[in-house]
PDB file of C-alpha atoms in Angstrom:
ATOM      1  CA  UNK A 166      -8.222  -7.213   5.999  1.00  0.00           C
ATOM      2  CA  UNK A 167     -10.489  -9.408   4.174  1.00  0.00           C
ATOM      3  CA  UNK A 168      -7.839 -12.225   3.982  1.00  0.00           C
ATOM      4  CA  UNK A 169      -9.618 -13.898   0.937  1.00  0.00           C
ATOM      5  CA  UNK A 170     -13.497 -13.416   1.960  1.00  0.00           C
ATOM      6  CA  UNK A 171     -15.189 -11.212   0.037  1.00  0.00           C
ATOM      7  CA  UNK A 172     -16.581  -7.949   1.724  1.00  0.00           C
ATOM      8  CA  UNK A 173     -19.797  -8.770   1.771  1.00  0.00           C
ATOM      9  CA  UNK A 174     -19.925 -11.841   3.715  1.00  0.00           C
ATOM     10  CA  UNK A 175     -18.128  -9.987   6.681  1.00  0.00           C
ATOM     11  CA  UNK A 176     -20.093  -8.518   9.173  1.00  0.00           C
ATOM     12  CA  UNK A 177     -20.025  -5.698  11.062  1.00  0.00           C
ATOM     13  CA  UNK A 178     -21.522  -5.752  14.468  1.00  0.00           C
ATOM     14  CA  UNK A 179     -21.920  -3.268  17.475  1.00  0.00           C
ATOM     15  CA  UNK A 180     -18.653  -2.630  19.298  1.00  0.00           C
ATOM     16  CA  UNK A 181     -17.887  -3.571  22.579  1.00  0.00           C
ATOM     17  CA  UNK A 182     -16.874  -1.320  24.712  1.00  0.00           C
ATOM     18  CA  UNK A 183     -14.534  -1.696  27.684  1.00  0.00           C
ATOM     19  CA  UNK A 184     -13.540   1.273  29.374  1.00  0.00           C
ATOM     20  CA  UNK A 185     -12.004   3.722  27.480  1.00  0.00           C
ATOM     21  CA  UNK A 186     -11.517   0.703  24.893  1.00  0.00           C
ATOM     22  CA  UNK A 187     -13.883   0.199  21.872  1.00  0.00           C
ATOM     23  CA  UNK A 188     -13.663  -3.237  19.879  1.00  0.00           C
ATOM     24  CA  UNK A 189     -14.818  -3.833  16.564  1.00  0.00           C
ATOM     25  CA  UNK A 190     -15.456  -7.408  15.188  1.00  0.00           C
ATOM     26  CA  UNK A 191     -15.259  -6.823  11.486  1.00  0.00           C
ATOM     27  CA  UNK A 192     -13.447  -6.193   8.182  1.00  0.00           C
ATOM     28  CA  UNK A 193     -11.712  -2.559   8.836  1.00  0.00           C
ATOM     29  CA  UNK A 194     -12.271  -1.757   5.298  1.00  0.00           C
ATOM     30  CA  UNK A 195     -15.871  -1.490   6.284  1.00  0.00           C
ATOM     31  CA  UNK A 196     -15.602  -0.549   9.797  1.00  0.00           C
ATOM     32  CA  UNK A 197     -12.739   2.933   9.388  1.00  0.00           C
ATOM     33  CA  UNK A 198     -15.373   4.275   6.670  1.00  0.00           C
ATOM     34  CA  UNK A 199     -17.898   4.701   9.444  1.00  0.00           C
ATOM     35  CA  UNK A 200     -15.458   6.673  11.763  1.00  0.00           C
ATOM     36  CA  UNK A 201     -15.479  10.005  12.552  1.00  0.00           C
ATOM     37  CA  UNK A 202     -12.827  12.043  10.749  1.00  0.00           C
ATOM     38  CA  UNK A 203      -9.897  13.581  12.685  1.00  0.00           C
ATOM     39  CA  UNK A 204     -10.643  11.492  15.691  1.00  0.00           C
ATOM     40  CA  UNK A 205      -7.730   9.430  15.686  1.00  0.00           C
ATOM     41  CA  UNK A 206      -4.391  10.304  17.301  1.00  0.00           C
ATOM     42  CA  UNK A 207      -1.958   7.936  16.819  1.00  0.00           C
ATOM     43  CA  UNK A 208      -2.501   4.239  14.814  1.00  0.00           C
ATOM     44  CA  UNK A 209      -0.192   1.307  15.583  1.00  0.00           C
ATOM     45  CA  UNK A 210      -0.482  -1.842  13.575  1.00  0.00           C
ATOM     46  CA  UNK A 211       0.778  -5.200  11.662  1.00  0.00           C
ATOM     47  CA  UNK A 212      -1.577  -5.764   9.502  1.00  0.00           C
ATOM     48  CA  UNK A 213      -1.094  -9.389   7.938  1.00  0.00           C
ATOM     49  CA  UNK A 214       1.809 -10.235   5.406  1.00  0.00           C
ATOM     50  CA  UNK A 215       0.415 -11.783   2.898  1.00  0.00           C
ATOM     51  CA  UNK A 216       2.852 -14.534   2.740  1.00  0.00           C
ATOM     52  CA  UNK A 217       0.203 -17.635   2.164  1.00  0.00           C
ATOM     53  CA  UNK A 218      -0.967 -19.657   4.645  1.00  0.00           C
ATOM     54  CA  UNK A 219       1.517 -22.052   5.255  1.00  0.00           C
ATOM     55  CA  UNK A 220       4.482 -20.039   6.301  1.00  0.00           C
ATOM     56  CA  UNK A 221       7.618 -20.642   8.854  1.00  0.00           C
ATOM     57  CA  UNK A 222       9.800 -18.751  10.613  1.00  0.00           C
ATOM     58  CA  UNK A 223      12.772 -21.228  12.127  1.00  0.00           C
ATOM     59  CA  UNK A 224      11.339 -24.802  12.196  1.00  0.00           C
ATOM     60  CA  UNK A 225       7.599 -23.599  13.160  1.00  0.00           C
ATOM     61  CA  UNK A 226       5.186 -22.977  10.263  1.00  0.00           C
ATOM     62  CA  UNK A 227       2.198 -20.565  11.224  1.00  0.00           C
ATOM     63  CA  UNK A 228      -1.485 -21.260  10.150  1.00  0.00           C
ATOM     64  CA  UNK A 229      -2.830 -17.956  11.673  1.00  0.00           C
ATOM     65  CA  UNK A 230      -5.395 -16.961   9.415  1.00  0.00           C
ATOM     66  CA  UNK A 231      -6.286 -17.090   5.891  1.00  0.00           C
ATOM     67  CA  UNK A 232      -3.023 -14.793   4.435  1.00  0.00           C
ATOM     68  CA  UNK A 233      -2.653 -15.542   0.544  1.00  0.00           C
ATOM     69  CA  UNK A 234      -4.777 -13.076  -1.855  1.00  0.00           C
ATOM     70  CA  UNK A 235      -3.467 -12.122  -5.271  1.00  0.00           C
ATOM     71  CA  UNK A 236      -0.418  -9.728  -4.527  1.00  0.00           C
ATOM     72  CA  UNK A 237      -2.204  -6.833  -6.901  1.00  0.00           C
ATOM     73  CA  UNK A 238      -5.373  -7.429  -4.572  1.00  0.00           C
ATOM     74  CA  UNK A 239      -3.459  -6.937  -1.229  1.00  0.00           C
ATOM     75  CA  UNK A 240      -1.485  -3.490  -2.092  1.00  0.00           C
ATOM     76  CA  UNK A 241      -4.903  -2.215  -3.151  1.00  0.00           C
ATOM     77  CA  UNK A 242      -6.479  -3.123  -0.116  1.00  0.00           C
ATOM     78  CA  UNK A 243      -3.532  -1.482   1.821  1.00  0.00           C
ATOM     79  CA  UNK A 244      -4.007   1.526   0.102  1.00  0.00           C
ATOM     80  CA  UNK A 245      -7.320   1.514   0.561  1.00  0.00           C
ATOM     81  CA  UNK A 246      -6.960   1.688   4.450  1.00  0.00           C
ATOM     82  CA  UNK A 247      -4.225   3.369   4.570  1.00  0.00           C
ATOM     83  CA  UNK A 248      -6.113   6.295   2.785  1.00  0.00           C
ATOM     84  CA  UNK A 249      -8.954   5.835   5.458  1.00  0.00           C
ATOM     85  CA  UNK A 250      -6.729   5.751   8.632  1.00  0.00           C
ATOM     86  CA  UNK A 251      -5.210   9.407   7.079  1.00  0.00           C
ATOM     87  CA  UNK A 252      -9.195  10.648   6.961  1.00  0.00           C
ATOM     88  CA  UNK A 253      -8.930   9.859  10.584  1.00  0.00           C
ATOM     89  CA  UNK A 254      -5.890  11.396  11.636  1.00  0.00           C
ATOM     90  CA  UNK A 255      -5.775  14.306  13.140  1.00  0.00           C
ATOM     91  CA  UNK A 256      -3.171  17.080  12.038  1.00  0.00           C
ATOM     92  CA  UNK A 257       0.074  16.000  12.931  1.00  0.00           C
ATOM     93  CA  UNK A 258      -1.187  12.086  13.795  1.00  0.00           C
ATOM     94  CA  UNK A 259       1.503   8.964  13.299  1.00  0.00           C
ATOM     95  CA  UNK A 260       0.978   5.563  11.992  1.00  0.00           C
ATOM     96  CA  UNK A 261       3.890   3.121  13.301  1.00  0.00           C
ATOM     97  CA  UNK A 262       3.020   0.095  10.266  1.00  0.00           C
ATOM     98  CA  UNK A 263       4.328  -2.565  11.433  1.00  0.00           C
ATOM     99  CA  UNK A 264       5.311  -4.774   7.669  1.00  0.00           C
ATOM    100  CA  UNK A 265       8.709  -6.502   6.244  1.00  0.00           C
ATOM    101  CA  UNK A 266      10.295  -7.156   3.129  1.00  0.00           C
ATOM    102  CA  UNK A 267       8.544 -10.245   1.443  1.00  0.00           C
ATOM    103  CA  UNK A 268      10.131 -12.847  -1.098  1.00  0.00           C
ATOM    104  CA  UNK A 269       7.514 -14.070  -3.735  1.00  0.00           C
ATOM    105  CA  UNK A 270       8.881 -15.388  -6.703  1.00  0.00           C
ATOM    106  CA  UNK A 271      12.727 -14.919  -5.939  1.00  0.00           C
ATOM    107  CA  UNK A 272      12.124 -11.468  -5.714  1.00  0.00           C
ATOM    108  CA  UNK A 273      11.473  -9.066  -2.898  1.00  0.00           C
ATOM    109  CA  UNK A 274       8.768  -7.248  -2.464  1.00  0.00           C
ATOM    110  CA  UNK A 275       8.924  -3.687  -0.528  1.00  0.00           C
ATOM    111  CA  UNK A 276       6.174  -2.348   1.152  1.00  0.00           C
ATOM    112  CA  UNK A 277       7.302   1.000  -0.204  1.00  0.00           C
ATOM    113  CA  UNK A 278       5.905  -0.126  -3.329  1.00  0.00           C
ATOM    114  CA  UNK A 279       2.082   1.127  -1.853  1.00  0.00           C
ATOM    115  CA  UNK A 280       3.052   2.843   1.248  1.00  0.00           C
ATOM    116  CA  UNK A 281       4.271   5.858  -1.617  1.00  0.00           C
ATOM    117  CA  UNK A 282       1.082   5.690  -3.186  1.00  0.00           C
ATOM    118  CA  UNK A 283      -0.658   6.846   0.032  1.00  0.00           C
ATOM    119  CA  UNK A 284      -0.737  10.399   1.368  1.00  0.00           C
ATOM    120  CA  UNK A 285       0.814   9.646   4.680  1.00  0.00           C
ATOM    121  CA  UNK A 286       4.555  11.176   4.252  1.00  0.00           C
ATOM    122  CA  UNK A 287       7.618   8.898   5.891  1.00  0.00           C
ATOM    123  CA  UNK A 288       9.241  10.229   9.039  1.00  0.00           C
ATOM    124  CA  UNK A 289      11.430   7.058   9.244  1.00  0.00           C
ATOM    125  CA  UNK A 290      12.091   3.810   8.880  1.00  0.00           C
ATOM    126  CA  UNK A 291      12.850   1.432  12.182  1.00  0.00           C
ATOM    127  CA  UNK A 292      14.017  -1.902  12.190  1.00  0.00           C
ATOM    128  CA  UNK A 293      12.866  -4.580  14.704  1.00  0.00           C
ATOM    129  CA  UNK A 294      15.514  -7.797  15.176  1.00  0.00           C
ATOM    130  CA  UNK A 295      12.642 -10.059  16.042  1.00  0.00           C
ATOM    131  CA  UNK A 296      15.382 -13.124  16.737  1.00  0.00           C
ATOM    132  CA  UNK A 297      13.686 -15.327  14.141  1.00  0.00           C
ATOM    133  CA  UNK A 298      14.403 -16.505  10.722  1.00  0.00           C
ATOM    134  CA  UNK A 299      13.728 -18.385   7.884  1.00  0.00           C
ATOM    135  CA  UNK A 300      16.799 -21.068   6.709  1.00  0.00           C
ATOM    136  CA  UNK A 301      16.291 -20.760   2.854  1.00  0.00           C
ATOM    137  CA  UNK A 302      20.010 -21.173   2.171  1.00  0.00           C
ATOM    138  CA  UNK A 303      19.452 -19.085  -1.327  1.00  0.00           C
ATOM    139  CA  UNK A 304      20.148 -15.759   0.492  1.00  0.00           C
ATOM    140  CA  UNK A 305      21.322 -14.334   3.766  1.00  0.00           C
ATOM    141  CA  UNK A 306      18.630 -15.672   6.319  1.00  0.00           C
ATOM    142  CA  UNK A 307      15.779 -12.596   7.215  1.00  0.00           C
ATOM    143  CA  UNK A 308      15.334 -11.524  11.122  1.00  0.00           C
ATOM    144  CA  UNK A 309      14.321  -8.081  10.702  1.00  0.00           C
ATOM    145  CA  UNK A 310      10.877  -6.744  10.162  1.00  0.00           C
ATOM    146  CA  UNK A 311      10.472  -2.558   9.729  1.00  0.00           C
ATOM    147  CA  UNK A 312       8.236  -0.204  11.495  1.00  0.00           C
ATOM    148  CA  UNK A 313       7.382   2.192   8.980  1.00  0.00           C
ATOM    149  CA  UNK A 314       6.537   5.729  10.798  1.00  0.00           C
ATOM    150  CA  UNK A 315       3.918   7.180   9.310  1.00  0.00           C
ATOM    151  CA  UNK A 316       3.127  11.255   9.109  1.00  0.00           C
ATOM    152  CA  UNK A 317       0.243  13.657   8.318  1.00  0.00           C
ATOM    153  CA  UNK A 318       2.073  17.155   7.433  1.00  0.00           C
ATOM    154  CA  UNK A 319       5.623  17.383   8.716  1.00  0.00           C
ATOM    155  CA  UNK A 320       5.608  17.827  12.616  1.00  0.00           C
ATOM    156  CA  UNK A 321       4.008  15.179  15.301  1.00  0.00           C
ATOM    157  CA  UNK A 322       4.242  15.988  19.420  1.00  0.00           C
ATOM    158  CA  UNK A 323       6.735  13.094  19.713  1.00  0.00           C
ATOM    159  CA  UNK A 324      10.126  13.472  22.000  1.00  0.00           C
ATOM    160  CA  UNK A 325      12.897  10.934  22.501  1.00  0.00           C
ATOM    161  CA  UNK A 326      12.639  10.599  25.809  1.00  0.00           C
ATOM    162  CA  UNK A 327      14.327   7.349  26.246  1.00  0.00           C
ATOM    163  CA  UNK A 328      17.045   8.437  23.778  1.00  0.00           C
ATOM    164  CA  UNK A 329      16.692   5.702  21.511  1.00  0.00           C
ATOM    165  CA  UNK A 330      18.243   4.280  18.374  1.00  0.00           C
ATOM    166  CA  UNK A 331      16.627   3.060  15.599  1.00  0.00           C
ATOM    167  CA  UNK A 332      16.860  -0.496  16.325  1.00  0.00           C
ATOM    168  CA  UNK A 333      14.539  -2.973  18.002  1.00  0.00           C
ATOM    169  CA  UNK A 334      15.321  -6.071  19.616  1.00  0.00           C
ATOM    170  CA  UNK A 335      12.307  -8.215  20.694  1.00  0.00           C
ATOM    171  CA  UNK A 336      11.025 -11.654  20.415  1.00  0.00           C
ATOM    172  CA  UNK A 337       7.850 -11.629  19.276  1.00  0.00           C
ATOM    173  CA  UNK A 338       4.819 -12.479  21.072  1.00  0.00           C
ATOM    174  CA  UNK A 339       2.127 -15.352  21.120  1.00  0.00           C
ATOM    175  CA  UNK A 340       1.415 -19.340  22.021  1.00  0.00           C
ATOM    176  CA  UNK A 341       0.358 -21.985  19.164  1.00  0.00           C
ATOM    177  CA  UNK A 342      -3.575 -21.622  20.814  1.00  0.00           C
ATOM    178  CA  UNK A 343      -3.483 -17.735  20.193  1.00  0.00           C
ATOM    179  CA  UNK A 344      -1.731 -14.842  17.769  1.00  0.00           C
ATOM    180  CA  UNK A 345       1.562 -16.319  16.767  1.00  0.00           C
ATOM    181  CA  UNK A 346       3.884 -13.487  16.047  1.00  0.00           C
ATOM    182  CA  UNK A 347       2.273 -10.591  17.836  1.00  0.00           C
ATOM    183  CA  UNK A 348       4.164  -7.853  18.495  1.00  0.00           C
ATOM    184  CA  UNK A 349       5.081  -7.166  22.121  1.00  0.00           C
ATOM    185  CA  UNK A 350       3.653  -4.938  24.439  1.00  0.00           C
ATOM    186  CA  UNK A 351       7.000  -3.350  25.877  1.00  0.00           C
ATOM    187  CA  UNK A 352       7.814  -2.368  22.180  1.00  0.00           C
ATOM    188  CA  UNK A 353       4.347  -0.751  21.490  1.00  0.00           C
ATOM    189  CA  UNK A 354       4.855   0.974  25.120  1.00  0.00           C
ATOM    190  CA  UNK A 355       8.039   2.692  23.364  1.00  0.00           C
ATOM    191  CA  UNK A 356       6.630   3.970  20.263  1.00  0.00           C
ATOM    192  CA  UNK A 357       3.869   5.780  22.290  1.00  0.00           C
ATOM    193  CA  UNK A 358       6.189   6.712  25.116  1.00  0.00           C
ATOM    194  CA  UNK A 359       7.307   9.913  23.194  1.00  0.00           C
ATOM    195  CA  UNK A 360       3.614  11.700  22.444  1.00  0.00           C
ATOM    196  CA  UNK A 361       2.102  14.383  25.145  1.00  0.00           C
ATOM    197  CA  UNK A 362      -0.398  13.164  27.437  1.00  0.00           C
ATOM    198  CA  UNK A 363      -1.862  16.602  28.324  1.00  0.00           C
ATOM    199  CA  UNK A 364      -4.823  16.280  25.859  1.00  0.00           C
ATOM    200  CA  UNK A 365      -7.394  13.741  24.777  1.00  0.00           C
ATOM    201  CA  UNK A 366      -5.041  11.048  23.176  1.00  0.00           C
ATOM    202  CA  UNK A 367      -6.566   7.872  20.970  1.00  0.00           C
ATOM    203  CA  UNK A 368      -4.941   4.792  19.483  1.00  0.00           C
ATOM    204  CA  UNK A 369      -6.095   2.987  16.457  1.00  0.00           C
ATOM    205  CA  UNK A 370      -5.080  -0.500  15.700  1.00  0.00           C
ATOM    206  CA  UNK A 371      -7.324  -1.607  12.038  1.00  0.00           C
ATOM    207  CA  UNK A 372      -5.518  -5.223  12.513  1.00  0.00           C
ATOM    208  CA  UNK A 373      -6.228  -5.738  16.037  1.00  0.00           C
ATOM    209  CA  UNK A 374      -5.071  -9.624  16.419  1.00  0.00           C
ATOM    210  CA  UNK A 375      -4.378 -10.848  19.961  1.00  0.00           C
ATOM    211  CA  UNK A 376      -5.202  -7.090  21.199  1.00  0.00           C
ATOM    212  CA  UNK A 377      -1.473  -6.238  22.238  1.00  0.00           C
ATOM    213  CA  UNK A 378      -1.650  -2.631  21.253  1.00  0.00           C
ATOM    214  CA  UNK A 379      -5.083  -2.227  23.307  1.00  0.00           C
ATOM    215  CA  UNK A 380      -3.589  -3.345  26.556  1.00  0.00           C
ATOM    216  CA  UNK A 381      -0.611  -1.179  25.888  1.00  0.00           C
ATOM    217  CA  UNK A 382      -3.409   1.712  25.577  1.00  0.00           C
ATOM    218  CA  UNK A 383      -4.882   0.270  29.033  1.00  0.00           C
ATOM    219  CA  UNK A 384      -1.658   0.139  30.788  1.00  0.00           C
ATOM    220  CA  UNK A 385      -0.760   3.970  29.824  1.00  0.00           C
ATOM    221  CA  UNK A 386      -4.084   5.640  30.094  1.00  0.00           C
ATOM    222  CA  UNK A 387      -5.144   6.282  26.505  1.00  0.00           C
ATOM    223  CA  UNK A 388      -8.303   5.392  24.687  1.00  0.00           C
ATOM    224  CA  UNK A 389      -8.122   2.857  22.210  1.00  0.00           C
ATOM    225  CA  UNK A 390     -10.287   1.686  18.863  1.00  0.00           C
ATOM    226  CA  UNK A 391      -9.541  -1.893  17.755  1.00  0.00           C
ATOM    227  CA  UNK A 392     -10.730  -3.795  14.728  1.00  0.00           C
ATOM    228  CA  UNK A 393     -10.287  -7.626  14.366  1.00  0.00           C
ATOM    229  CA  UNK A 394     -11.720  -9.950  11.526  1.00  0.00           C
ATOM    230  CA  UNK A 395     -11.294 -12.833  13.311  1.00  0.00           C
ATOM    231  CA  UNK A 396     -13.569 -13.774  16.115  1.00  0.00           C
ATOM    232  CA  UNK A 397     -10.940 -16.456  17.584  1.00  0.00           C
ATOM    233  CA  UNK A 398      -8.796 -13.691  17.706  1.00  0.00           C
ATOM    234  CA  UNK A 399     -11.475 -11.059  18.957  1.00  0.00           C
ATOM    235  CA  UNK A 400     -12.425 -13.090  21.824  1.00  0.00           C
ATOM    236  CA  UNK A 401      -8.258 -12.833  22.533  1.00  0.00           C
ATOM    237  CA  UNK A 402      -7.972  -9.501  21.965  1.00  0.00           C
ATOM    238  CA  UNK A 403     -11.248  -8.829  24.243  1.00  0.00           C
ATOM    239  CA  UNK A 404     -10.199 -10.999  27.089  1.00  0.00           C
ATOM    240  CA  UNK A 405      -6.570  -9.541  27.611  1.00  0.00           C
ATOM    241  CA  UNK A 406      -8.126  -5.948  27.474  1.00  0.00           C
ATOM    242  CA  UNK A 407     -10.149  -6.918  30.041  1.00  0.00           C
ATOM    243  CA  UNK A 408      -7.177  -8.216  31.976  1.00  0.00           C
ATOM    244  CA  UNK A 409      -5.318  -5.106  31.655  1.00  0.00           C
ATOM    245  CA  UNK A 410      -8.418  -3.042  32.988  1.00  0.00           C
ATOM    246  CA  UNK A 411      -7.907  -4.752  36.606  1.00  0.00           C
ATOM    247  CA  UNK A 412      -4.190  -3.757  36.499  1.00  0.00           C
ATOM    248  CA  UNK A 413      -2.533  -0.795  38.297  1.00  0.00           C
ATOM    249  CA  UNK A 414      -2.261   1.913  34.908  1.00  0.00           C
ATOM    250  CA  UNK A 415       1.323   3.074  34.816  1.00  0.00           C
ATOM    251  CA  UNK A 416       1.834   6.806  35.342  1.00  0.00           C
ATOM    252  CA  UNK A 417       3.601   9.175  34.276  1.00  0.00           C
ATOM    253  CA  UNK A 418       7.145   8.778  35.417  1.00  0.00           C
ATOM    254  CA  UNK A 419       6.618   5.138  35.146  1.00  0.00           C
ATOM    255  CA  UNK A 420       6.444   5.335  31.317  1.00  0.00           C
ATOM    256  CA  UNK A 421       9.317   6.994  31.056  1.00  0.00           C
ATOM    257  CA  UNK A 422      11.301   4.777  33.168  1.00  0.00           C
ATOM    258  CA  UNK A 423       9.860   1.847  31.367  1.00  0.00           C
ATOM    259  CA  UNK A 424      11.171   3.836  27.894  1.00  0.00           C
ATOM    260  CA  UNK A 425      14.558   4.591  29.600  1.00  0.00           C
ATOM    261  CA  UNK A 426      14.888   0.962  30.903  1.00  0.00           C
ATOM    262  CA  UNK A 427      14.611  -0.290  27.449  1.00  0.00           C
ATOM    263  CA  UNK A 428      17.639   1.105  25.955  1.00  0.00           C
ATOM    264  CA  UNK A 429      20.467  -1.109  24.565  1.00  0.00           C
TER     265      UNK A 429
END
């Protein structure tokens, strides 16, 4: 997302292609216009929280990127590409949203407020313990973020193979040089673990950030399309897909091992 900068001032520039990954290095609000329609599968993605720029979760505050438009300006521009990402979708595509329940002004702030305003229906709702927290002693401290599944018309090739619950439990990912509070690439791995592989299968991540849902895409054999505003973060995203590319791919039985290993 824009993150403050206004549209015009962000460019967009050819995408770099590795393998069967394509990286964009732009706003997404100007980059998913220019996509072709029903040529996305499945979209995974956090886009950023609005939540200023000075924010904390146990004693370490986070200065990842410019996070603090007008609240009003920020559910628009969710709307906005939440609208394009359903252009893309196929028939039957998923969006796992990766977003939490925000405080701003002693109130909280749902992101059903805009997600309802979209025509994506809701499959469900999953909750991710991430294992950190704020200590604001006014209310019961927050660990959980939600993975909002995301639906275009009401059935999606997706099986429980693993035979999971509804609950997450994963630290989340990054160092203070790189994304701070990616999430990680086992829990990605599980979302997509469920979806047939028999046909041409893309991933879409609008908020790429340190690339974690790309490399998932690398290690399981499906094509990915990333978009990142940041080109710290681009670079990232662009040198840990290419890391993934010299890696053995997991196969088939693999994945669902990996999904069946995971279970609490």
């Amino acid at each position: 997302m824009a993150g403050g900068k206004a549209a015009e001032e962000i460019m967009v520039i050819e995408p770099v292609r590795i393998g069967d990954a394509t990286l964009y290095l732009g706003d997404c609000l100007l980059v998913l216009p220019t996509l072709e329609a029903e040529s996305v599968d499945v979209v995974v993605t956090s886009p950023p929280y609005n939540l200023g720029n000075k924010h904390h979760t146990n004693k370490h505050k986070h200065y990842p990127y410019n996070d603090d438009l007008p609240e009003e300006t920020y559910q628009i521009q969710q709307i906005a590409m939440l609208r394009d990402l359903y252009r893309l979708g196929v028939n039957g595509a998923s969006v796992f949203y990766n977003h939490k329940n925000r405080i701003k002004d002693g109130l909280q702030i749902t992101p059903y407020e805009w997600l309802l305003q979209t025509p994506w229906g809701i499959k469900q709702e999953l909750v991710w313990d991430n294992g950190t927290h704020n200590f604001d002693l006014c209310r019961f401290f927050p660990r959980t973020e939600r993975i909002y599944w995301l639906i275009k018309g009401k059935q999606t090739p997706w099986e429980n193979i693993g035979r999971r619950h509804d609950m997450f439990y994963y630290q989340p990912m990054g160092t203070a040089t790189e994304h701070t509070r990616a999430f990680p690439v086992e829990l990605v791995n599980i979302l997509l673990s469920g979806f047939n592989n028999h046909r041409p299968f893309t991933v879409l991540d609008p908020f790429m950030g340190s690339g974690t849902t790309g490399v998932a895409c690398i290690q399981t054999g499906r094509k990915f399309i990333g978009i990142e505003i940041s080109p710290d973060y681009f670079q990232v995203a662009k040198a840990r897909i290419e890391e993934a590319m010299m890696q053995p791919r997991l196969l088939p039985k693999e994945k669902e091992t990996l999904a069946q290993s995971e279970l609490l």
